[in-house]
Tab-separated table of C-alpha atoms in Angstrom:
chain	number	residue	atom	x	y	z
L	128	UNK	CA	38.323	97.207	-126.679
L	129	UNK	CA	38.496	94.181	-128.495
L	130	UNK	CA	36.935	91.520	-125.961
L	131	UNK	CA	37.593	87.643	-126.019
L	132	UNK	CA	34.565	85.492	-124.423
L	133	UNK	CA	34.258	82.541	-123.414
L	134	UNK	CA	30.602	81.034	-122.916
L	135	UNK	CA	29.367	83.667	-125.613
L	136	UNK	CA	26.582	81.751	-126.418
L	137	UNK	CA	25.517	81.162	-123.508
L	138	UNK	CA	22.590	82.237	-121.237
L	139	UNK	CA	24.697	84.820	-119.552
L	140	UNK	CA	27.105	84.944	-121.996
L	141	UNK	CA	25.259	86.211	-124.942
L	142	UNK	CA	23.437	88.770	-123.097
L	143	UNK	CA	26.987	89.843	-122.673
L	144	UNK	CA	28.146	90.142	-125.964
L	145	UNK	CA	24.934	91.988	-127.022
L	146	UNK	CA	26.105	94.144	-124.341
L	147	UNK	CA	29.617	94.578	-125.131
L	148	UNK	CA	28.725	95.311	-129.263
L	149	UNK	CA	26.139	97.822	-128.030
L	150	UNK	CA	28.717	99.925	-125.827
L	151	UNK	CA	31.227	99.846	-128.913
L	152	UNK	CA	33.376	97.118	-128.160
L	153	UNK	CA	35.054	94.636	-130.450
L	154	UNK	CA	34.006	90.753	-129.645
L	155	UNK	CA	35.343	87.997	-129.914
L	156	UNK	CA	33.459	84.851	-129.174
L	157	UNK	CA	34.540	81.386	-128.516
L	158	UNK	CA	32.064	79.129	-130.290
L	159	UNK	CA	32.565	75.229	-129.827
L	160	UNK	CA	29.703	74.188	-132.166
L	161	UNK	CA	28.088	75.773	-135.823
L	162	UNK	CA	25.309	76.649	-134.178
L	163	UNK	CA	27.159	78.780	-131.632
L	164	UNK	CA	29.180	80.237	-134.429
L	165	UNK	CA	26.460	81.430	-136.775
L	166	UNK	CA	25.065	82.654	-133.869
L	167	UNK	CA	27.569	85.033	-132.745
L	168	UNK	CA	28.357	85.983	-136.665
L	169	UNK	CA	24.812	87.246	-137.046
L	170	UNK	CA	25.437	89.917	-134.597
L	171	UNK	CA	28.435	90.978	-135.842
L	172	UNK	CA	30.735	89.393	-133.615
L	173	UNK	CA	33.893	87.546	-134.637
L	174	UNK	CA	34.178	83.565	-133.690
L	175	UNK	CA	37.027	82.256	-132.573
L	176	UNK	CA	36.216	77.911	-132.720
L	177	UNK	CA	36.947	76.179	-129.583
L	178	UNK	CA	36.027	75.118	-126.302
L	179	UNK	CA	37.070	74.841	-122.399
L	180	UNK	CA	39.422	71.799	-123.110
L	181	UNK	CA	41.047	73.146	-126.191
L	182	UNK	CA	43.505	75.500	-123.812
L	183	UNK	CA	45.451	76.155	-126.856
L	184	UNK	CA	42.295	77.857	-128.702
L	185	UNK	CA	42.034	79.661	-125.733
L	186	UNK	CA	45.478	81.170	-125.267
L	187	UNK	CA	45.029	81.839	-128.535
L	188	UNK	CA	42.288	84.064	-128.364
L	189	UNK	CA	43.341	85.464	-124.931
L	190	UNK	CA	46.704	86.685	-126.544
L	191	UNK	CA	45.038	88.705	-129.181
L	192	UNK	CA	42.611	90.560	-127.285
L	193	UNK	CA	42.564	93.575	-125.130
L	194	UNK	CA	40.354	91.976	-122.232
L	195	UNK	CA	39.215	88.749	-121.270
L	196	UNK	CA	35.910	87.503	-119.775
L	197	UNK	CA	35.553	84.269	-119.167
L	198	UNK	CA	31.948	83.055	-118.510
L	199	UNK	CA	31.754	79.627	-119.394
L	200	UNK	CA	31.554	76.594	-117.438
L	201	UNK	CA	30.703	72.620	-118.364
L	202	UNK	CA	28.057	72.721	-115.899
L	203	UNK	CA	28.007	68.725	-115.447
L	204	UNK	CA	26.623	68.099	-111.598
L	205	UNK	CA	27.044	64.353	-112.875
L	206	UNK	CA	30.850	64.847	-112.987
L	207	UNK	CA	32.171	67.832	-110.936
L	208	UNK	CA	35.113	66.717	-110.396
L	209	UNK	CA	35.567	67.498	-114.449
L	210	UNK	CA	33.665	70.283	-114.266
L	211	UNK	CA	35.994	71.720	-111.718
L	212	UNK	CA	39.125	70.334	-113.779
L	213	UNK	CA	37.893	72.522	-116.355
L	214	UNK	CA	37.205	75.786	-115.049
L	215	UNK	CA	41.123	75.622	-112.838
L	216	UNK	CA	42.852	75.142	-116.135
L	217	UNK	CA	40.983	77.390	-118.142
L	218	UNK	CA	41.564	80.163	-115.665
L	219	UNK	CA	45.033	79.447	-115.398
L	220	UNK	CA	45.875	79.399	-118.950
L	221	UNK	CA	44.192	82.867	-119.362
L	222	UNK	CA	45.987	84.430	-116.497
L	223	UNK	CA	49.182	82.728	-117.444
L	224	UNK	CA	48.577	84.565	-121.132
L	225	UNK	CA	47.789	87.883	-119.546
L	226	UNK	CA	50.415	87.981	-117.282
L	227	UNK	CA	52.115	91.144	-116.627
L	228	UNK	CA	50.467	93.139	-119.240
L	229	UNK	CA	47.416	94.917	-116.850
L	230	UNK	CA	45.384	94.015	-119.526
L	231	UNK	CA	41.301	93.185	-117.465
L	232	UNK	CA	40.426	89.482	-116.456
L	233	UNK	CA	36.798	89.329	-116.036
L	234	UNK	CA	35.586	85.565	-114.787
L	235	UNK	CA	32.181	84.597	-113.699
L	236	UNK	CA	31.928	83.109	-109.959
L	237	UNK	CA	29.262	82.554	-107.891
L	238	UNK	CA	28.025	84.306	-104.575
L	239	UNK	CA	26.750	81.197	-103.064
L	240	UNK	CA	29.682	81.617	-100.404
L	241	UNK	CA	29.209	80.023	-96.630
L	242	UNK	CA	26.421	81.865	-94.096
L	243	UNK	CA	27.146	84.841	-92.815
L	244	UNK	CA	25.545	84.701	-89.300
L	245	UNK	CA	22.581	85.552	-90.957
L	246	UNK	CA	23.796	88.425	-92.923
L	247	UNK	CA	23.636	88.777	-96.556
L	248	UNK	CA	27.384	88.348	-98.126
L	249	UNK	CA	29.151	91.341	-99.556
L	250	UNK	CA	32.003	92.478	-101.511
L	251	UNK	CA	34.352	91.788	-98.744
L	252	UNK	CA	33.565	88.598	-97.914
L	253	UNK	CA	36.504	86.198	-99.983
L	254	UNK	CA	35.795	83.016	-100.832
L	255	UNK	CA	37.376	80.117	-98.879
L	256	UNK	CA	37.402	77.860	-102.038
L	257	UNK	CA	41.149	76.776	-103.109
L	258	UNK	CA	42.360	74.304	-105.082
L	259	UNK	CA	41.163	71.851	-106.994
L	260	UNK	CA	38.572	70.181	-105.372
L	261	UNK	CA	36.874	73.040	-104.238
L	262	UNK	CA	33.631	74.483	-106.113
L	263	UNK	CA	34.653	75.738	-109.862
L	264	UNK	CA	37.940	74.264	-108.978
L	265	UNK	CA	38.691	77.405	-106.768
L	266	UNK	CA	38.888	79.408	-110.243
L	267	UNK	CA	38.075	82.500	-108.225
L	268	UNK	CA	40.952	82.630	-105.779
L	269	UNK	CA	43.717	80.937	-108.605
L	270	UNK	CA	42.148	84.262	-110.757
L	271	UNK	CA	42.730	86.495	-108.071
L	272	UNK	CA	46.782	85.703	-107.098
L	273	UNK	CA	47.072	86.463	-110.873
L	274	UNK	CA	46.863	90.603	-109.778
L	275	UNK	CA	50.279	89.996	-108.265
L	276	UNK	CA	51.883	89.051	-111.440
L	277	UNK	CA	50.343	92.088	-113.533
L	278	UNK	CA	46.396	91.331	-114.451
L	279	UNK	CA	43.753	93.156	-113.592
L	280	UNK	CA	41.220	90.142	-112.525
L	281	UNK	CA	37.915	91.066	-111.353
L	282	UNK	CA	35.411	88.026	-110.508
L	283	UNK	CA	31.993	88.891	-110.911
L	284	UNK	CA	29.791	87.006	-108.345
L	285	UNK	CA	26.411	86.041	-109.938
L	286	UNK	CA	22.939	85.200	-108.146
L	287	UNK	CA	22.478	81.594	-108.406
L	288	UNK	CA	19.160	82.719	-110.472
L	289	UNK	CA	19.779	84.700	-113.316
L	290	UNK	CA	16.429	84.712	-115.118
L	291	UNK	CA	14.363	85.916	-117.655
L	292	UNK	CA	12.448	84.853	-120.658
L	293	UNK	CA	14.658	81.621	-122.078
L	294	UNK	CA	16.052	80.857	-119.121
L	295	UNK	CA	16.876	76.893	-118.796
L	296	UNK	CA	18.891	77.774	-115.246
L	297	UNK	CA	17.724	76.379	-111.667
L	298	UNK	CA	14.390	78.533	-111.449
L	299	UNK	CA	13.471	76.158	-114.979
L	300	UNK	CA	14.203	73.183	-113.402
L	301	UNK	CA	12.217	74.048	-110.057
L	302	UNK	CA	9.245	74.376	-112.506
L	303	UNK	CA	9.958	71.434	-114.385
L	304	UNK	CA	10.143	69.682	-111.032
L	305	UNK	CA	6.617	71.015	-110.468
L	306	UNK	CA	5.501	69.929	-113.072
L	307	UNK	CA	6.511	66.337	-112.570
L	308	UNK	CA	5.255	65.806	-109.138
L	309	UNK	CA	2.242	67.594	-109.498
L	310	UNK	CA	3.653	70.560	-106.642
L	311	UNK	CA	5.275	73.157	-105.959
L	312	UNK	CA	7.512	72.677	-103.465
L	313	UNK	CA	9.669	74.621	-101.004
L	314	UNK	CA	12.129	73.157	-98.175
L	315	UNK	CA	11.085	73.619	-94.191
L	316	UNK	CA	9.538	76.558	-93.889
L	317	UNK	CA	10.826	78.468	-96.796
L	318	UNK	CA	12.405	81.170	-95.396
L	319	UNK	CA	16.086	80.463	-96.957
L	320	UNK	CA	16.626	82.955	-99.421
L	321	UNK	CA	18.240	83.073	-103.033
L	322	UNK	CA	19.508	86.305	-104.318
L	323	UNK	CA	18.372	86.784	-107.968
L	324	UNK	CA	19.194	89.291	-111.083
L	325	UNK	CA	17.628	89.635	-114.144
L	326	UNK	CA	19.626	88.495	-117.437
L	327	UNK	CA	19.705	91.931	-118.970
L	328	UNK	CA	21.392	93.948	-114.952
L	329	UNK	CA	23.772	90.597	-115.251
L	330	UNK	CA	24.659	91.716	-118.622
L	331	UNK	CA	25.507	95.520	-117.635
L	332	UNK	CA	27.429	94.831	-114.504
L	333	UNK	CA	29.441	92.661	-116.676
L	334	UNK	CA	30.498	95.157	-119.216
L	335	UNK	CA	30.609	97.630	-116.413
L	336	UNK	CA	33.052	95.811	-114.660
L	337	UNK	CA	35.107	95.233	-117.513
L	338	UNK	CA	34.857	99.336	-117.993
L	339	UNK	CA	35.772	100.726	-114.651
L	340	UNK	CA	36.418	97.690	-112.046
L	341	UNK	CA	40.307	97.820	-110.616
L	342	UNK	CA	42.143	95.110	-110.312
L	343	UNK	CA	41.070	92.271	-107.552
L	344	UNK	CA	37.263	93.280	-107.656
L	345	UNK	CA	34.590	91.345	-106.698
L	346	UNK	CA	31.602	92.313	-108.341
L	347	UNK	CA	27.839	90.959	-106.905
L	348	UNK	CA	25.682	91.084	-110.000
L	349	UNK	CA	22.590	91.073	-107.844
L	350	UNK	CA	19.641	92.881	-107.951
L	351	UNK	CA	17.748	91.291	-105.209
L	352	UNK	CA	19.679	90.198	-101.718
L	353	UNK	CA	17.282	87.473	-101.037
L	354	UNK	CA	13.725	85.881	-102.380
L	355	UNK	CA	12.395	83.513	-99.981
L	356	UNK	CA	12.196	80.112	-101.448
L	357	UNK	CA	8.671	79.701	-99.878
L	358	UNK	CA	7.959	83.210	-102.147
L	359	UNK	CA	9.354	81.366	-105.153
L	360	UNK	CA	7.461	78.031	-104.774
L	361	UNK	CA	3.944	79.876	-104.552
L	362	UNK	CA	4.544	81.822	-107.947
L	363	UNK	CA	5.733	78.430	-109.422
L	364	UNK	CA	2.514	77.049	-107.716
L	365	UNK	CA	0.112	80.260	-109.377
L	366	UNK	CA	2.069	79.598	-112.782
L	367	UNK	CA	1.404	76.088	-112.961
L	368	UNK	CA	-1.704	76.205	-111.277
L	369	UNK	CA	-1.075	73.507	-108.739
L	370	UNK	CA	-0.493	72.958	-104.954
L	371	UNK	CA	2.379	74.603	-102.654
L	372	UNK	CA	3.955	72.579	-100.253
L	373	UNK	CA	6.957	71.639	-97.829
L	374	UNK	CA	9.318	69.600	-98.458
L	375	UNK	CA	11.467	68.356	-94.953
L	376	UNK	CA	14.902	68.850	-95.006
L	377	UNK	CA	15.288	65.280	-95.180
L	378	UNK	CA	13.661	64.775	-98.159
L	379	UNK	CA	14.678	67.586	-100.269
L	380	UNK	CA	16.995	65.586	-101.912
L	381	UNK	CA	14.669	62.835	-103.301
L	382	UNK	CA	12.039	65.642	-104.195
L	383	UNK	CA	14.082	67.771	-106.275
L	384	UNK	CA	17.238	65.747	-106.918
L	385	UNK	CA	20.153	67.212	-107.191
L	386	UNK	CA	19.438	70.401	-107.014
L	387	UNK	CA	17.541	70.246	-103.568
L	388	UNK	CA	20.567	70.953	-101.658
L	389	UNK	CA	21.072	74.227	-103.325
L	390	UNK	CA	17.088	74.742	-102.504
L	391	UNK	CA	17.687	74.629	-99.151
L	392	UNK	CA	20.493	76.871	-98.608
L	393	UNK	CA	20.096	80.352	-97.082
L	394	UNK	CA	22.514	82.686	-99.506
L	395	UNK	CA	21.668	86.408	-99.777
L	396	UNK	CA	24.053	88.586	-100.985
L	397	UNK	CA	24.179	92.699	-100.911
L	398	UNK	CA	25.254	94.223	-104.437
L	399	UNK	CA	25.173	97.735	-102.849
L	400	UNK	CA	29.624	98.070	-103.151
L	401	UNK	CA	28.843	97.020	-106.425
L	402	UNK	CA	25.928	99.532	-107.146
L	403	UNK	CA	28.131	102.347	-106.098
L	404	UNK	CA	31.687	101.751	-107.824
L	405	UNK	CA	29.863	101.293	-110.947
L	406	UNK	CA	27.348	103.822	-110.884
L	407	UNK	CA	24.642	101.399	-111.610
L	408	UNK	CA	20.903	100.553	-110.386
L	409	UNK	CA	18.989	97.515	-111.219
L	410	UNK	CA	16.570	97.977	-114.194
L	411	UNK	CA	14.967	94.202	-115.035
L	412	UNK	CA	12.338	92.724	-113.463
L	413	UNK	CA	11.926	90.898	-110.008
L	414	UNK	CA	12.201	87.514	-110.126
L	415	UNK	CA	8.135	86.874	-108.747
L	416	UNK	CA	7.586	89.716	-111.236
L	417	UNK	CA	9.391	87.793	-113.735
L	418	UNK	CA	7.390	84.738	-112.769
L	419	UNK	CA	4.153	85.919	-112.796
L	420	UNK	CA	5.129	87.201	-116.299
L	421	UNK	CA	4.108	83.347	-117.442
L	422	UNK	CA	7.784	82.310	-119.845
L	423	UNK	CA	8.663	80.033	-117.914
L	424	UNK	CA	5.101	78.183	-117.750
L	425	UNK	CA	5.168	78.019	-122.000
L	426	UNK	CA	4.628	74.228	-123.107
C-alpha cells in the first residue's frame, strides 16, 4: 500500500515508517522541516512538505494514498486548547478526504481513559471525549463517526510511555525531574499504575492494524497493563543513583510540574483483544528492564 503519515519523524512515528518500508509498503511522510525531510529520504521514503496547520498539504497527501495514519500531534501542554484545535481539524480533513472510499484511517489516541473501578481498560471501553474541548480535541470519537460515511478508522490507543533508547517522552522528563531535585520521586504510595510498550511492539501493532484491523477498531498498543509508579521511581532512583521518595498528592504538582497530574493517575489498560485479532505478542523490553538498561541516564 502506499501509506501517507503524519508525525513520520517522530518518536512513534518513525519507528512506524521503518516498519511500514520493512513489510513492503510504499511511504509517504509528511515532513514540516529539512531535517525531517532528509530524514525520511534516507530511508527511502517519499516526503510530502507540510505540517498539522497546512490542512491543504494534508488533503493533499491523504487523497493520493491508499491508507492514512495519522500520528502526529503539537504536543504544547502550554496551549492545549491549540493543541486540541489541531488534532480536530486534522482528523476531520482526513476523514472528510477519505470519505466513502473504505480506504484504512489509522490515528494515534491515547488509553489514558477514566478508572475503571479498578480494572484495567480494554478494547470496549469508548472514550467519553467529544468535541472540541475535550483531550486531542475528541479526535478519536470525530474519527470514529467517519465509519458511517465509508472509512475504515481504527484508533490505536497508546501507553502513555512508549520508551526505548531516544526516548524524550514522559519517562525522560521524570528523570530529568530527578535529576533537578536531587530525587526520585513517586506520588502517595505509588501504587497507581502506567501501562507501557516498547517503541519497536508500538511500531508493529501499528502496521498491524493498518494490515488486518476492520473498520471502528480500537487497538491498545500495550505491552504491559500497569507498572507501578513507585516501581518506576526506584529504577529512576538506581539509574541516577539518588534517593526515592513520596511525593503527597498535594504537592505533586509543584514537584513535577505539569506533568504530576498524569503521575498520579491510576490507568492500566489490557492489550489482550488486541493481542488476539492481530496475532501478535509483545517482543521489546519492559519498561524497568528498559530502565535498568542505563539510555536514559546518558549525560
Amino acid at each position: 500500500m502506499r501509506v501517507f503519515v503524519t508525525g513520520a519523524s517522530g518518536w512513534i512515528g518513525s519507528a512506524v515508517v521503518d516498519e511500514l518500508l520493512t513489510a513492503g509498503h510504499a511511504v509517504v511522510g509528511l515532513a514540516r522541516s529539512d531535517t525531517s525531510a532528509a530524514s525520511l529520504d534516507a530511508k527511502g521514503a517519499q516526503v510530502h512538505r507540510g505540517d498539522l496547520d497546512d490542512l491543504d498539504s494534508i488533503r493533499e497527501g491523504a487523497a493520493t494514498a491508499d491508507a492514512v495514519l495519522h500520528l502526529a500531534n503539537k504536543h504544547d501542554f502550554s496551549n492545549i486548547a491549540v493543541s486540541n484545535q489541531a488534532e480536530r481539524a486534522a482528523v476531520q480533513a482526513i476523514g472528510d478526504v477519505l470519505t466513502g472510499s473504505g480506504r484504512p484511517f489509522l490515528l494515534a489516541s491515547g488509553v489514558a481513559v477514566p478508572a475503571q473501578g479498578g480494572r484495567p481498560a480494554t478494547e470496549d471501553d469508548r472514550s467519553p471525549f467529544h468535541g472540541l474541548e475535550s483531550p486531542r480535541g475528541g479526535s478519536e470519537n470525530l474519527a470514529l463517526e467517519y465509519v458511517d460515511r465509508g472509512v475504515n478508522t481504527v484508533s490505536v490507543r497508546y501507553a502513555p510511555t512508549v520508551h526505548g533508547d531516544g526516548d524524550h517522552g514522559f519517562i525522560a522528563m521524570l528523570v530529568a525531574i530527578a535529576r533537578e531535585k536531587g530525587v526520585a520521586g513517586y506520588v502517595g504510595d505509588g501504587t497507581n499504575r502506567w501501562p507501557a510498550v516498547h517503541r519497536s511492539d508500538a511500531a508493529q501493532i501499528t502496521r498491524l492494524g493498518l494490515e488486518k484491523a476492520p473498520a471502528g477498531t480500537l487497538l491498545h498498543a500495550v505491552s504491559e497493563e500497569g507498572v507501578p509508579t513507585r516501581e518506576i521511581a526506584e529504577a529512576i532512583g538506581r539509574g541516577l543513583d539518588v534517593p526515592v521518595t513520596s511525593i503527597a498528592p498535594q504537592d505533586a504538582q509543584e514537584h513535577f510540574g505539569w506533568i504530576g497530574q498524569f503521575f498520579a493517575m491510576d490507568i492500566p489498560a489490557s492489550s489482550a483483544r488486541t493481542q488476539e485479532l492481530l496475532g501478535w505478542a509483545p517482543s521489546g523490553p519492559g519498561l524497568i528492564q528498559d530502565l535498568d538498561a542505563g539510555s536514559y541516564f546518558r549525560a
